[in-house]
Coordinates of C-alpha atoms in Angstrom, one line a residue:
X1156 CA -16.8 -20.2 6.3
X1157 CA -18.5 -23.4 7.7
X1158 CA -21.3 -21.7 8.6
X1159 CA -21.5 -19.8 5.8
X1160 CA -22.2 -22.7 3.1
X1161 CA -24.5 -24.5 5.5
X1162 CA -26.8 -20.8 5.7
X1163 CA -26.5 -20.9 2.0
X1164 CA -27.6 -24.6 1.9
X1165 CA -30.1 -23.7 3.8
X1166 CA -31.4 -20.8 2.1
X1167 CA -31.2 -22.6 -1.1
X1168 CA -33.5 -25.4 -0.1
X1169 CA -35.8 -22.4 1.3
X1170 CA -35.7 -20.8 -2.3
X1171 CA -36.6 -23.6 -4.2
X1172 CA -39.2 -25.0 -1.4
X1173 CA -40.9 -21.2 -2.4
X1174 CA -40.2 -21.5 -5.8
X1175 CA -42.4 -24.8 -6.3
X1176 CA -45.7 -23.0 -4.4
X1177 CA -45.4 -20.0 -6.5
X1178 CA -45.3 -22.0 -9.5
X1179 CA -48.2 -24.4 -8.1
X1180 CA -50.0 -20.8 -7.0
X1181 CA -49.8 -19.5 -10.7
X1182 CA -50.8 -22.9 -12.3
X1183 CA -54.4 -23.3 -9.8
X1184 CA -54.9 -19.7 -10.8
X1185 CA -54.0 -19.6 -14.5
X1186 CA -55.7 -22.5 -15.5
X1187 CA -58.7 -22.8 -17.2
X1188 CA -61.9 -24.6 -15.8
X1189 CA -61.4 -26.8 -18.6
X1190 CA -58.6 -28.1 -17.6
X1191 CA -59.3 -28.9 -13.9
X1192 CA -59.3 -32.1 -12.8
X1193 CA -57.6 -33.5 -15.8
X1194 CA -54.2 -32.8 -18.1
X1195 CA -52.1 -33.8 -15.3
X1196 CA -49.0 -34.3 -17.4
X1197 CA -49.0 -30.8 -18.8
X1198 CA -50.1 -29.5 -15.5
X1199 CA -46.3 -31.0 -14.0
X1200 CA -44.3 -29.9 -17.3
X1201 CA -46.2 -26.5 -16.2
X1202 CA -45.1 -26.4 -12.4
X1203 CA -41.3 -27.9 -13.2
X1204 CA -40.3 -25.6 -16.2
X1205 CA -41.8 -22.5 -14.3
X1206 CA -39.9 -24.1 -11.5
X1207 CA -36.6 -24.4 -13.1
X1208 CA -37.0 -20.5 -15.0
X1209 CA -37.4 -18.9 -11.7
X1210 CA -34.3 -21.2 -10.4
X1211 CA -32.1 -20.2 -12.9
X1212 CA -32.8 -16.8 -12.6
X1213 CA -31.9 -16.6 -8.7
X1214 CA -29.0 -18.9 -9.6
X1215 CA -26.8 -16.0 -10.2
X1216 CA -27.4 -14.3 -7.1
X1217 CA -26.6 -17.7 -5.6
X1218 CA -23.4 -17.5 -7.5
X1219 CA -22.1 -14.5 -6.3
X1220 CA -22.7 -15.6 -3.0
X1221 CA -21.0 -18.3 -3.0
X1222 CA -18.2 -16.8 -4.2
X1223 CA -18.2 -14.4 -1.3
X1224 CA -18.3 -17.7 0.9
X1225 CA -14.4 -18.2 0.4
X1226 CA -13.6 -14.4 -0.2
X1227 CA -11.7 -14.0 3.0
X1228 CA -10.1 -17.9 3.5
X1229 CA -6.8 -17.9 4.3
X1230 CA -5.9 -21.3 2.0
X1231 CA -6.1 -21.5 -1.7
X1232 CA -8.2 -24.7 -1.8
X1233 CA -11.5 -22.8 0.0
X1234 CA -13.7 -22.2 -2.9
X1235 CA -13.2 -26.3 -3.5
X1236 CA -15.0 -26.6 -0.5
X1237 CA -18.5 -24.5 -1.6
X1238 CA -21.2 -25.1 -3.5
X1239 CA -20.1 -26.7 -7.4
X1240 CA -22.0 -23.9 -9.2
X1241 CA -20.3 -24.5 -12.5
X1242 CA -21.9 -28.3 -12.5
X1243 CA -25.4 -26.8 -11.4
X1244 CA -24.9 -24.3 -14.0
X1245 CA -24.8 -26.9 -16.6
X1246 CA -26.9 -29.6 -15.1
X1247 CA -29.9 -26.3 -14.9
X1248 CA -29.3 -25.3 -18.4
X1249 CA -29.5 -28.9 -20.1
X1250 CA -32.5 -29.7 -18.2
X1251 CA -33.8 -26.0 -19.4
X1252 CA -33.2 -27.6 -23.0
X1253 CA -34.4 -30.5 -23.2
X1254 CA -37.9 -28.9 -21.6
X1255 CA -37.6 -26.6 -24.2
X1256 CA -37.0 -28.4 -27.5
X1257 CA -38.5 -31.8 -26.6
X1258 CA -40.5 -32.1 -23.2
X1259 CA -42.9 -29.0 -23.8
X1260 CA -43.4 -29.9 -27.1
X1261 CA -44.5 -33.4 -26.4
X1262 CA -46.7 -32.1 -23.6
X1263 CA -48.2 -29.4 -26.1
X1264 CA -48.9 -32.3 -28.9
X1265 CA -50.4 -34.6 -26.3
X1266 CA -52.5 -32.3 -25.0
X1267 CA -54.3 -30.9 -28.4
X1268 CA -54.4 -34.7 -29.6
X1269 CA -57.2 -34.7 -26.6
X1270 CA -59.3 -31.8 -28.3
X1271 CA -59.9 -34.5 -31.4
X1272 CA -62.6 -36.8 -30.8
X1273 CA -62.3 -40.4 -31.3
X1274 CA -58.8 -40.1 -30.8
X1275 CA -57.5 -43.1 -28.4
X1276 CA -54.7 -42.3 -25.7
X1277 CA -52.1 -44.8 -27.4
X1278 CA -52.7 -42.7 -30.7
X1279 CA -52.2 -39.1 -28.8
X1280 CA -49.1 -40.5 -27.0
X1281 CA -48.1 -41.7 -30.9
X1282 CA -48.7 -39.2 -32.4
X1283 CA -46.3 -36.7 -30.2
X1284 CA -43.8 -38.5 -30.0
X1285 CA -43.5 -39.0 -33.8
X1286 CA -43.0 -35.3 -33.7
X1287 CA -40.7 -35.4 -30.9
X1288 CA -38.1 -38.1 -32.4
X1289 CA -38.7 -36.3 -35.6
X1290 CA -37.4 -33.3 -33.7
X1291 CA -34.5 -35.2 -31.7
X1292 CA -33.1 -36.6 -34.7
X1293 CA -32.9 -33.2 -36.6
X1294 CA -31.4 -31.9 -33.1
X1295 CA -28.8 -34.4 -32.4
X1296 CA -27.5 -34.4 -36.1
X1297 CA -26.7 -30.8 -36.2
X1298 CA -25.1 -31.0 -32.1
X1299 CA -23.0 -33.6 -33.4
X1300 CA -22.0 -32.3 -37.1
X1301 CA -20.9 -28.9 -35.5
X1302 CA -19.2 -29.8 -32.6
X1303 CA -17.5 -33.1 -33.9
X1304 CA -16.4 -30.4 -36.8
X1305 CA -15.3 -34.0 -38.7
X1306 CA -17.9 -33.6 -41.7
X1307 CA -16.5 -36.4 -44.0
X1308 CA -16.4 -38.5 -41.3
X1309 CA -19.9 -37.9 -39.7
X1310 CA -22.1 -35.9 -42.5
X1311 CA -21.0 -36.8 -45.5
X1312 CA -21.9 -40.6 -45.8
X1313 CA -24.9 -39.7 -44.2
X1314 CA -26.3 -37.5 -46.0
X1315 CA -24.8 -38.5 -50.1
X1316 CA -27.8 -40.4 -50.1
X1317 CA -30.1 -37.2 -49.5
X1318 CA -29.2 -34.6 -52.1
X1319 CA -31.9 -32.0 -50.4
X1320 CA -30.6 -32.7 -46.8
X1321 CA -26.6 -32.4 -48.1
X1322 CA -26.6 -29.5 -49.9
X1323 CA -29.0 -27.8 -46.5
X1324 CA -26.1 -29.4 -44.1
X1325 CA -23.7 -28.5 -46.2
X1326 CA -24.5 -24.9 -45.9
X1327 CA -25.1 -25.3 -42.4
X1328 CA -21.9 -26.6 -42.3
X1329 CA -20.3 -23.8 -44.1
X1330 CA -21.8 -21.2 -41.9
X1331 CA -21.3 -22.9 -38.6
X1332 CA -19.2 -26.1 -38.8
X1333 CA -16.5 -25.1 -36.7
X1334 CA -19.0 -23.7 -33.7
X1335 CA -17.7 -26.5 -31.5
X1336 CA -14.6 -24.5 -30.6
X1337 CA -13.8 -21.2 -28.8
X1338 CA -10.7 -19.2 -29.8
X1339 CA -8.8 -17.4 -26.7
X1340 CA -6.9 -14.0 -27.5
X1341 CA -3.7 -14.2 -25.3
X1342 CA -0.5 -12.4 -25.5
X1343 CA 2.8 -14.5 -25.6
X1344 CA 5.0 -12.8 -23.3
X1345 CA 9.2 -13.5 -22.8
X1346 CA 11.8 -11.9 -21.0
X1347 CA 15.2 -12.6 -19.7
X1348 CA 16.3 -13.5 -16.0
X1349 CA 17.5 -11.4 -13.5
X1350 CA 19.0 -12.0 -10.0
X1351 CA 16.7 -12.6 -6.6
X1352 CA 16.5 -9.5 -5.1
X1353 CA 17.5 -9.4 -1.3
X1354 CA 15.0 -6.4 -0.7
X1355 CA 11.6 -5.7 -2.5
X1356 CA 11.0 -2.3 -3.3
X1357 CA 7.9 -1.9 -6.0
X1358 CA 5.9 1.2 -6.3
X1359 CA 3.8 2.8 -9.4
X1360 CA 7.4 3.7 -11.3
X1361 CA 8.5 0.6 -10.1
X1362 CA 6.0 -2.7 -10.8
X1363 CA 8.4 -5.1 -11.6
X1364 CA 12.0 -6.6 -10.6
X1365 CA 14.9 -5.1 -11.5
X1366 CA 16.8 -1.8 -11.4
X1367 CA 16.2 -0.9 -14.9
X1368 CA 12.7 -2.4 -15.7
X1369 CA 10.1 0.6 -15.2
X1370 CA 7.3 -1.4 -17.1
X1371 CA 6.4 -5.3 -17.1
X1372 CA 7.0 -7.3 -20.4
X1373 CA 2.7 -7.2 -20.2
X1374 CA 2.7 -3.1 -21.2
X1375 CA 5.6 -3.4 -23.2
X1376 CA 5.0 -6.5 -25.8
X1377 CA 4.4 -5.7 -29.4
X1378 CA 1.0 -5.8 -30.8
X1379 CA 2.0 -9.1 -32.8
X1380 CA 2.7 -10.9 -29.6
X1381 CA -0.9 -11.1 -29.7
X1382 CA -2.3 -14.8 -30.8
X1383 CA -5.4 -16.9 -30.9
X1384 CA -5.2 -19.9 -28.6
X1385 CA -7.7 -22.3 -30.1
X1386 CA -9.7 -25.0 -27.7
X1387 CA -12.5 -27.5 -27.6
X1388 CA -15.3 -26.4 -25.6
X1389 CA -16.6 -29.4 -23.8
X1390 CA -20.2 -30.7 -25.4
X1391 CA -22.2 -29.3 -21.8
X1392 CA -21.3 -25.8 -22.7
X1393 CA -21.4 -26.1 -26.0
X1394 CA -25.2 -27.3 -25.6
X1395 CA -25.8 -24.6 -23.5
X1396 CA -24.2 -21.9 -26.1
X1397 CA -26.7 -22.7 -28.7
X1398 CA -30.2 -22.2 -27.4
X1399 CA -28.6 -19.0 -25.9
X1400 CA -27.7 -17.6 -29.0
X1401 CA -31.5 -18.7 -29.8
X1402 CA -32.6 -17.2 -27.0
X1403 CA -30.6 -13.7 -27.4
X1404 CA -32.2 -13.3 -30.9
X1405 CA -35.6 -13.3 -28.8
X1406 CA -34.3 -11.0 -25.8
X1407 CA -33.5 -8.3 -28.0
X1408 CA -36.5 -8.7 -30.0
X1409 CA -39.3 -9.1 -26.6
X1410 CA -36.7 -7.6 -24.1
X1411 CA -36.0 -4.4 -25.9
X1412 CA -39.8 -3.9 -26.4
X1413 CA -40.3 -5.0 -23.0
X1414 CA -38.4 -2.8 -21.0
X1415 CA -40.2 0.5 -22.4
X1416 CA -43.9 -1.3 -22.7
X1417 CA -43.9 -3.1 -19.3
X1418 CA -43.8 0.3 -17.0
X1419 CA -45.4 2.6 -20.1
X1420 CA -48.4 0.0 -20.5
X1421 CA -49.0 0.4 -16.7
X1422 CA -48.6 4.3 -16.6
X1423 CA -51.1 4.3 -20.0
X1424 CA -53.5 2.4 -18.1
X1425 CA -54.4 4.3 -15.1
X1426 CA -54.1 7.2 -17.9
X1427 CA -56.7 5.2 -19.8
X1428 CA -58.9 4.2 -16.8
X1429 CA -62.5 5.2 -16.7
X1430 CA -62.9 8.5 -14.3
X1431 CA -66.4 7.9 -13.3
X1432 CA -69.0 5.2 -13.3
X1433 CA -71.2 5.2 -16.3
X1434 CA -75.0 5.6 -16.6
X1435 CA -77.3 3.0 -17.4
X1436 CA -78.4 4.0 -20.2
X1437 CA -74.5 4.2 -21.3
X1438 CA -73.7 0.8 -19.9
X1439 CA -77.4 -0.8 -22.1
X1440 CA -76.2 1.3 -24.9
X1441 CA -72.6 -0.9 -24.9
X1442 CA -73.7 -4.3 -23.6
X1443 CA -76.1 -4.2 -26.8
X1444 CA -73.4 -3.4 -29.0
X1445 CA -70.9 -6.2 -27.4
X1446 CA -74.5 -8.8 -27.5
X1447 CA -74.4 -8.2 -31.3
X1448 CA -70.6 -8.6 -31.7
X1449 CA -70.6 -11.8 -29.5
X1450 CA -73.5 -13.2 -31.7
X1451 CA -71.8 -13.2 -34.9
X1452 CA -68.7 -14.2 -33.5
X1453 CA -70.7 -17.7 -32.4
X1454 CA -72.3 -18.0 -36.0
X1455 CA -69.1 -17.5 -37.2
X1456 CA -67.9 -20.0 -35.0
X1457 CA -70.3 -22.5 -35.6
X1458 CA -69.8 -22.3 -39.3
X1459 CA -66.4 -22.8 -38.7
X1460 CA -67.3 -25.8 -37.2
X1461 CA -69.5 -27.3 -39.7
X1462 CA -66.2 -26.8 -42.2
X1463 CA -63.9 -28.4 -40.0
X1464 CA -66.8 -31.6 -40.0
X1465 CA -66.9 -31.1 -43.2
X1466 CA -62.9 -31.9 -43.9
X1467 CA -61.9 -28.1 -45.4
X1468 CA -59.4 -27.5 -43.5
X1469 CA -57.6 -25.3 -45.7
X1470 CA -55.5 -22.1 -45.2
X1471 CA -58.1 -19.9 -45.4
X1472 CA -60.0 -21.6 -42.5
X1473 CA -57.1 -21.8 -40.3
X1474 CA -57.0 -17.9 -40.9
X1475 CA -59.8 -17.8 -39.9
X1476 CA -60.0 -19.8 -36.8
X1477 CA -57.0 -17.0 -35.8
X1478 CA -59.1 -14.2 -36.7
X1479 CA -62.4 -15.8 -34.4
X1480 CA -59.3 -16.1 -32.0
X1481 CA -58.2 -12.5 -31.5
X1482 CA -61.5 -11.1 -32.3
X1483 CA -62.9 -13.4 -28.3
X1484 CA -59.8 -11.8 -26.8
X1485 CA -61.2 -8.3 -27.6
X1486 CA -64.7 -8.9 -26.9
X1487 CA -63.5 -10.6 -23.6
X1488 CA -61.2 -7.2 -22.6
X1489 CA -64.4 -5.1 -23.6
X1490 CA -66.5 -6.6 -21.5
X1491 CA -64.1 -7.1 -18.7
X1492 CA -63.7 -3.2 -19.4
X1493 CA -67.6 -2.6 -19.3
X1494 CA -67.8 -4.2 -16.4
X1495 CA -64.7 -1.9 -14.6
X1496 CA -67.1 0.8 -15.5
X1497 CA -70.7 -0.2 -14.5
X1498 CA -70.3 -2.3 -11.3
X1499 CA -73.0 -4.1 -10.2
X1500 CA -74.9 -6.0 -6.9
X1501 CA -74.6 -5.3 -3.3
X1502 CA -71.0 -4.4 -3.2
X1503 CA -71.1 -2.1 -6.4
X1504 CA -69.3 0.9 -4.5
X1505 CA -66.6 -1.6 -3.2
X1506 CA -65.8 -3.0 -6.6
X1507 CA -65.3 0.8 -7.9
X1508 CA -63.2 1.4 -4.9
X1509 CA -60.7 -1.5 -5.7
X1510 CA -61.0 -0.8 -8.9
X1511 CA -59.8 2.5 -7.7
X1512 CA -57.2 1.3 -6.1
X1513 CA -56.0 -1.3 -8.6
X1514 CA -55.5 1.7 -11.4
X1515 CA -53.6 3.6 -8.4
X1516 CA -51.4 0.6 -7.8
X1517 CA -50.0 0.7 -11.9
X1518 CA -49.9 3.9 -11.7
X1519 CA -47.1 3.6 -8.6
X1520 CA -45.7 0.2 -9.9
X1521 CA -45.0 2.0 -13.4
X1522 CA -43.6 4.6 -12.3
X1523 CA -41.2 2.5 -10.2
X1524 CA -40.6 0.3 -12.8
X1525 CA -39.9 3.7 -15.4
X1526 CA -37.0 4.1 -13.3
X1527 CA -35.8 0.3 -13.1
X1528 CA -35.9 0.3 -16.8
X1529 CA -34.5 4.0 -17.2
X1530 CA -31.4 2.6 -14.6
X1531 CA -30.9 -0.4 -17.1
X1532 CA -30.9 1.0 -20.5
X1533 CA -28.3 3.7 -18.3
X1534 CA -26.5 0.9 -17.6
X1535 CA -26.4 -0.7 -20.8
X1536 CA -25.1 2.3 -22.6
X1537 CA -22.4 3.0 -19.9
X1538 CA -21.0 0.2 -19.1
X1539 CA -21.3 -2.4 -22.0
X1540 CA -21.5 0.3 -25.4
X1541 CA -19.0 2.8 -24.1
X1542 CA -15.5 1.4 -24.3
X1543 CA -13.8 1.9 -21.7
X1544 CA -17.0 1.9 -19.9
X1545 CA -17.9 5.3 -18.4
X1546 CA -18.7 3.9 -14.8
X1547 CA -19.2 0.8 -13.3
X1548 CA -22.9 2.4 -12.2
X1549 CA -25.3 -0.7 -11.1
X1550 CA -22.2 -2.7 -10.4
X1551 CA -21.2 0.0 -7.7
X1552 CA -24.2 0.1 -6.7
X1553 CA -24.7 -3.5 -5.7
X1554 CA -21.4 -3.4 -4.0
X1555 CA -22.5 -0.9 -1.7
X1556 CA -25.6 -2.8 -0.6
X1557 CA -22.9 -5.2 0.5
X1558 CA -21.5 -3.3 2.5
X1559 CA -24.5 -2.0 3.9
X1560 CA -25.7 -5.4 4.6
X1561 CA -24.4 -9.3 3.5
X1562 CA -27.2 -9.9 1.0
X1563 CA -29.0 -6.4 0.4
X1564 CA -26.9 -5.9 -2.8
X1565 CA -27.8 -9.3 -4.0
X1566 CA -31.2 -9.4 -3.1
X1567 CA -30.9 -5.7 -5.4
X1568 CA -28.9 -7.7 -7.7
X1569 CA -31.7 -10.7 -8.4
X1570 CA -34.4 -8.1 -8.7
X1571 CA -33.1 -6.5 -11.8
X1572 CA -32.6 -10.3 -12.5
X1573 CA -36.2 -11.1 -12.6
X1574 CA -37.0 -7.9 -14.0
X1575 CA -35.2 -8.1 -17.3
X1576 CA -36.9 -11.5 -17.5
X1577 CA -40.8 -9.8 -16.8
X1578 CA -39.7 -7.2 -19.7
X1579 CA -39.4 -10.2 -21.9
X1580 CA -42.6 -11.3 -21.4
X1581 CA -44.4 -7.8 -21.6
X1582 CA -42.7 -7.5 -24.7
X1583 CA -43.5 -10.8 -26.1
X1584 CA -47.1 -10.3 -25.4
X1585 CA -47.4 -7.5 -26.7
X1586 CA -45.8 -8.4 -30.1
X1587 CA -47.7 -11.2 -30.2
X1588 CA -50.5 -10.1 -31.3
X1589 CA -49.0 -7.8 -34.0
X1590 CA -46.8 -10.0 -35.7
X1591 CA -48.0 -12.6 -38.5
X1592 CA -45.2 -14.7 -38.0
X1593 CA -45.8 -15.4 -34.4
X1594 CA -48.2 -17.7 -32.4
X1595 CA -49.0 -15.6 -29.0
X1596 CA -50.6 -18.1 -26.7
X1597 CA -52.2 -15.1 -24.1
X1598 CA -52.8 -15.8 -20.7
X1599 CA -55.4 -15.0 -18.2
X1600 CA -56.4 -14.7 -15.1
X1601 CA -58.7 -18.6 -14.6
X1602 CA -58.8 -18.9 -18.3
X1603 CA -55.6 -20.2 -19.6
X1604 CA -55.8 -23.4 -21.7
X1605 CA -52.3 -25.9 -21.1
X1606 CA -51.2 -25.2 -24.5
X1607 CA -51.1 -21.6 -23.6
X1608 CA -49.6 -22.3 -20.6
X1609 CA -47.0 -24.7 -21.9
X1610 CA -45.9 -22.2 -25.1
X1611 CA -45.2 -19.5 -22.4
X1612 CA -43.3 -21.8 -20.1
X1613 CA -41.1 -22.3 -23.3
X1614 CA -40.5 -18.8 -24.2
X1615 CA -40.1 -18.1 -20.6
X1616 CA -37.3 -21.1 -20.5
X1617 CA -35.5 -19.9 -23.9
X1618 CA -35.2 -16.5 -22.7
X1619 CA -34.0 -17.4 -19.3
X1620 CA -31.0 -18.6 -20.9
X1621 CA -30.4 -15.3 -22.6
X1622 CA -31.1 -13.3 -19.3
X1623 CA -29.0 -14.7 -17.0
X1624 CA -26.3 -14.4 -19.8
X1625 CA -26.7 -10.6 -20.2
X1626 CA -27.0 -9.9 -16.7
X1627 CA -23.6 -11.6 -16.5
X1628 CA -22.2 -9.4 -19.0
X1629 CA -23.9 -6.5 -17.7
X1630 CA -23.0 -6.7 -14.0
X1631 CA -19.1 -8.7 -15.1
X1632 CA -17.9 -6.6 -12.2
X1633 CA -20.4 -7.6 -9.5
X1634 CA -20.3 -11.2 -10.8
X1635 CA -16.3 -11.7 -11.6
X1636 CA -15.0 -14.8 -11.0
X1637 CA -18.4 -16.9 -10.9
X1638 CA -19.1 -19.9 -12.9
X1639 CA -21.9 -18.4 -14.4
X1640 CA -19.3 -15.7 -15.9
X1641 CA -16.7 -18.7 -16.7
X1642 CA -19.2 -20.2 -18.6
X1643 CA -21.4 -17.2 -20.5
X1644 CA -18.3 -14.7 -20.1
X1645 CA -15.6 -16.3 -22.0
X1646 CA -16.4 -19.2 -23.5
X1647 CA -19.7 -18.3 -25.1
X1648 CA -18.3 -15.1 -25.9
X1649 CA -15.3 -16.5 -27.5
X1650 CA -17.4 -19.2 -29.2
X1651 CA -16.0 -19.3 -33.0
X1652 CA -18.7 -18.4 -35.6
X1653 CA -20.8 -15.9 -33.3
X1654 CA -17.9 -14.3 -30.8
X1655 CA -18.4 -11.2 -33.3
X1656 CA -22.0 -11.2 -32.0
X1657 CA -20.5 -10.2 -28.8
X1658 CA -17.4 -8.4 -29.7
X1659 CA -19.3 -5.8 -31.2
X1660 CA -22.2 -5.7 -28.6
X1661 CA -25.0 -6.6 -31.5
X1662 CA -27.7 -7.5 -28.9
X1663 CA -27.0 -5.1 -26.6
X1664 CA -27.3 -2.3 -29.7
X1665 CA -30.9 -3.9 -31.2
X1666 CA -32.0 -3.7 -27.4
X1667 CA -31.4 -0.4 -26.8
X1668 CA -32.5 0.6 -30.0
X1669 CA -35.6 -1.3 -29.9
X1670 CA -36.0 0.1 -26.2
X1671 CA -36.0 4.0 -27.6
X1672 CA -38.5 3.2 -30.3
X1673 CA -40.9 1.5 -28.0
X1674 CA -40.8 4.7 -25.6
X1675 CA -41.0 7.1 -29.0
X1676 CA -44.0 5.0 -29.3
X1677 CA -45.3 5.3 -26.5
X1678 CA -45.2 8.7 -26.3
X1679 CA -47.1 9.1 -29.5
X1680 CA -49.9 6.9 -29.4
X1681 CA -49.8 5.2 -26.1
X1682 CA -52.1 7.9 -24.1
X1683 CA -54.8 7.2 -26.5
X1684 CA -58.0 5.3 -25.7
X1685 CA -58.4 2.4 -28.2
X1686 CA -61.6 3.1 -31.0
X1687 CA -64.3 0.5 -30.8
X1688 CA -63.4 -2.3 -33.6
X1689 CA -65.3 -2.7 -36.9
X1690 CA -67.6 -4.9 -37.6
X1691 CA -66.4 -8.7 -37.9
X1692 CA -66.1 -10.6 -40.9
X1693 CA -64.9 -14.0 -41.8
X1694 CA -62.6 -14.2 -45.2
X1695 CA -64.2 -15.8 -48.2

């Protein structure tokens, strides 16, 4: 067993020694030319949160395997001796949330304070942290009102001297004051004694002690032995459980879109792909058009400009500054789309014949990926939705690998991991962009600003939370008796104020749901090409 935790020691440091390239690699390649050689403290927040996602995520591999490091000791105390998961758990996951609700934010405000002119680096570093504090102190009231569940002692004199704020925490209160504990259904079980048996006979008629008993007190105790045994949760977990209840809201929303859109948007693009290279005259024809577009987006820009000089920064300029926004990211995917079509210089027949290639490549990668995200919503349906669940499906599956080889199951096991976490951010991309009531920050390849990069690395963080928790639900029979299912298994899911959440498998139905209607969409309007967009105009 020795052996054992030092390989997994070792492959752990290996992991995360990967982990920090790949999330340097992705930075150098992401980032703007703006940006280079300067922003250096966004630039870190960047490399550590996309550091500590991708750690998270392949911490519940790491889990699993750990626990198989004491499955075949021979002494009770052997799973004292590995890895203390349950305190990396929660160490990873507090860390994850205070980069998501105060680090990144800071980083984001700091770094748009630099796009003002005039504007001093003691007044940048001011003026984000007055939004930060502002933030922690709204933050650490409503941690400690609801899991101190003492609101005379702790709200009330507080807040009697706010009428606004009291009556808003009072309803707060109402709704989630008592989210600080977790209530345990157990069954109270008695029975009478009976005399040590001199010879031990049990068998399927036969489970317990005793001549006459043919069933345990467990199969034969009255519904009403049944009662709610109500704890504390301690405040790690408890800060854990509420930015994943955050976080689940957006998994179903992005994940459920996600896991139809990722494979589908890479199937509808090789069905989308241009079959030929254009003519000339086709390719002038176009490149005028997109000349005229990209001149009135620059007047329209530049009059912009003038108004923000000019003080009138109002709603309807803010609108639209988002509307000369999204209107660059179109013009930038038609011409990026011209240029897949007309490829020019000395190595014109090579470009066409990666860009071949490339459309070949999503073609193969969605397809594989149509079945990964086929197997999951299989899963889902089977084994979480159908009670008693039909099969234990994936969870068989991954046990097999084992068997096959130490770590092929988990290696399996992380991949569907890191999947479910790529459908999140398919799906949040593209609903980005539709919505009204969210921001999308899109990135690109050499032509990501830091803000971009740092709302992503947020939303990738939030949702990290929420994936690792549904894979623990999802595969509870691969993962039993890990600290990641201690902690996300029973006592988030016994949680008071949002067990029901669970109990009746709410996420799990809007993800599914949201899953079908994605693929109905797909299917409908997906093979289309896009039509050219309409002339721009600027609201009065």
């Amino acid at each position: 067993m020795g052996d054992f935790n030092l390989a997994l020691v070792i492959v752990a440091i290996v992991v995360c020694v990967i982990v920090f390239i790949s999330s340097v690699y992705l930075l150098v390649n992401y980032q703007h030319p703006d940006d280079a050689n300067q922003a250096y403290f966004p630039k870190f927040v960047v490399v550590f949160g996309l550091s500590i996602a991708m750690i998270s995520i392949l911490m519940l591999p790491a889990d699993v395997a750990n626990r198989h490091a004491c499955r075949h000791a021979i002494y009770n105390g052997a799973c004292n001796l590995t890895l203390p998961m349950k305190d990396l758990w929660l160490a990873v996951y507090i860390v994850d949330a205070i980069l998501v609700f105060f680090v990144i934010p800071f980083a984001m405000f700091f770094y748009e304070g630099d796009q003002e002119k005039f504007v001093t680096m003691g007044k940048r570093i001011k003026s984000a942290l007055l939004w930060v504090v502002s933030t922690a102190v709204v933050c650490a009231l409503v941690l400690g009102i609801l899991y101190a569940d003492k609101f005379t002692s702790l709200g009330l004199p507080f807040m009697v001297a706010f009428d606004f704020a009291f009556i808003g925490f009072t309803l707060l209160y109402i709704m989630l004051g008592v989210i600080g504990k977790v209530d345990f259904s157990v069954r109270h079980l008695a029975s009478g004694t009976t005399s040590f048996p001199t010879s031990w006979q049990f068998s399927n008629n036969q489970p317990c002690i005793g001549n006459t008993a043919r069933q345990c007190s467990a199969f034969t105790a009255s519904v009403a032995s049944e009662k709610t045994w109500t704890m504390r949760t301690t405040f790690p977990e408890y800060v854990v459980a509420l930015p994943t209840i955050v976080g689940s809201v957006l998994f179903t929303i992005f994940g459920g879109v996600g896991i139809a859109c990722l494979p589908l948007g890479l199937i509808t693009a090789f069905i989308r792909r241009p079959k030929a290279v254009i003519t000339r005259s086709q390719y002038i024809k176009e490149a005028t058009e997109l000349g005229k577009k990209a001149r009135e987006l620059k007047k329209a820009a530049d009059g912009l400009r003038q108004e923000e000089k000019g003080g009138a920064k109002g709603r309807a300029w803010r609108k639209n500054v988002k509307a000369v926004e999204k209107e660059l990211l179109q013009l930038e995917e038609d011409v990026n789309l011209l240029e897949e079509a007309y490829p020019q210089g000395e190595k014109a027949e090579t470009a066409w014949a990666f860009t071949v290639l490339g459309y070949l490549a999503k073609f193969i990668l969605g397809i594989i990926g149509l079945i990964v995200s086929i197997a999951w919503v299989a899963h889902i349906i089977i084994y979480l939705l159908v009670d008693p669940p039909l099969s234990p499906f994936l969870n068989e599956v991954f046990i097999k690998l084992d068997d096959v080889w130490g770590l092929l199951g988990t290696a399996a096991f992380a991949f569907f991991c890191f999947y479910l976490l790529l459908a999140v951010i398919a799906g949040a991309m593209m609903l980005g962009l539709k919505l009204v009531f969210i921001t999308i920050h899109p990135m690109k390849w050499g032509a990501t600003l830091m803000n971009s990069f740092l709302f992503n690395v947020g939303l990738i963080l939030l949702c990290s939370i929420s994936v690792i928790q549904f894979c623990a639900t999802a595969f509870g029979y691969y993962a039993q008796a890990t600290a990641a299912q201690e902690i996300f298994g029973h006592t988030l899911q016994s949680l008071r104020g949002i067990k029901y959440l669970y109990k009746y498998n709410v996420f799990q139905i809007g993800f599914v749901i949201l899953a079908g209607l994605t693929f109905l969409y797909y299917i409908a309007f997906g093979w289309r090409r896009k039509k050219p967009s309409a002339r721009f105009q600027l609201s009065s």
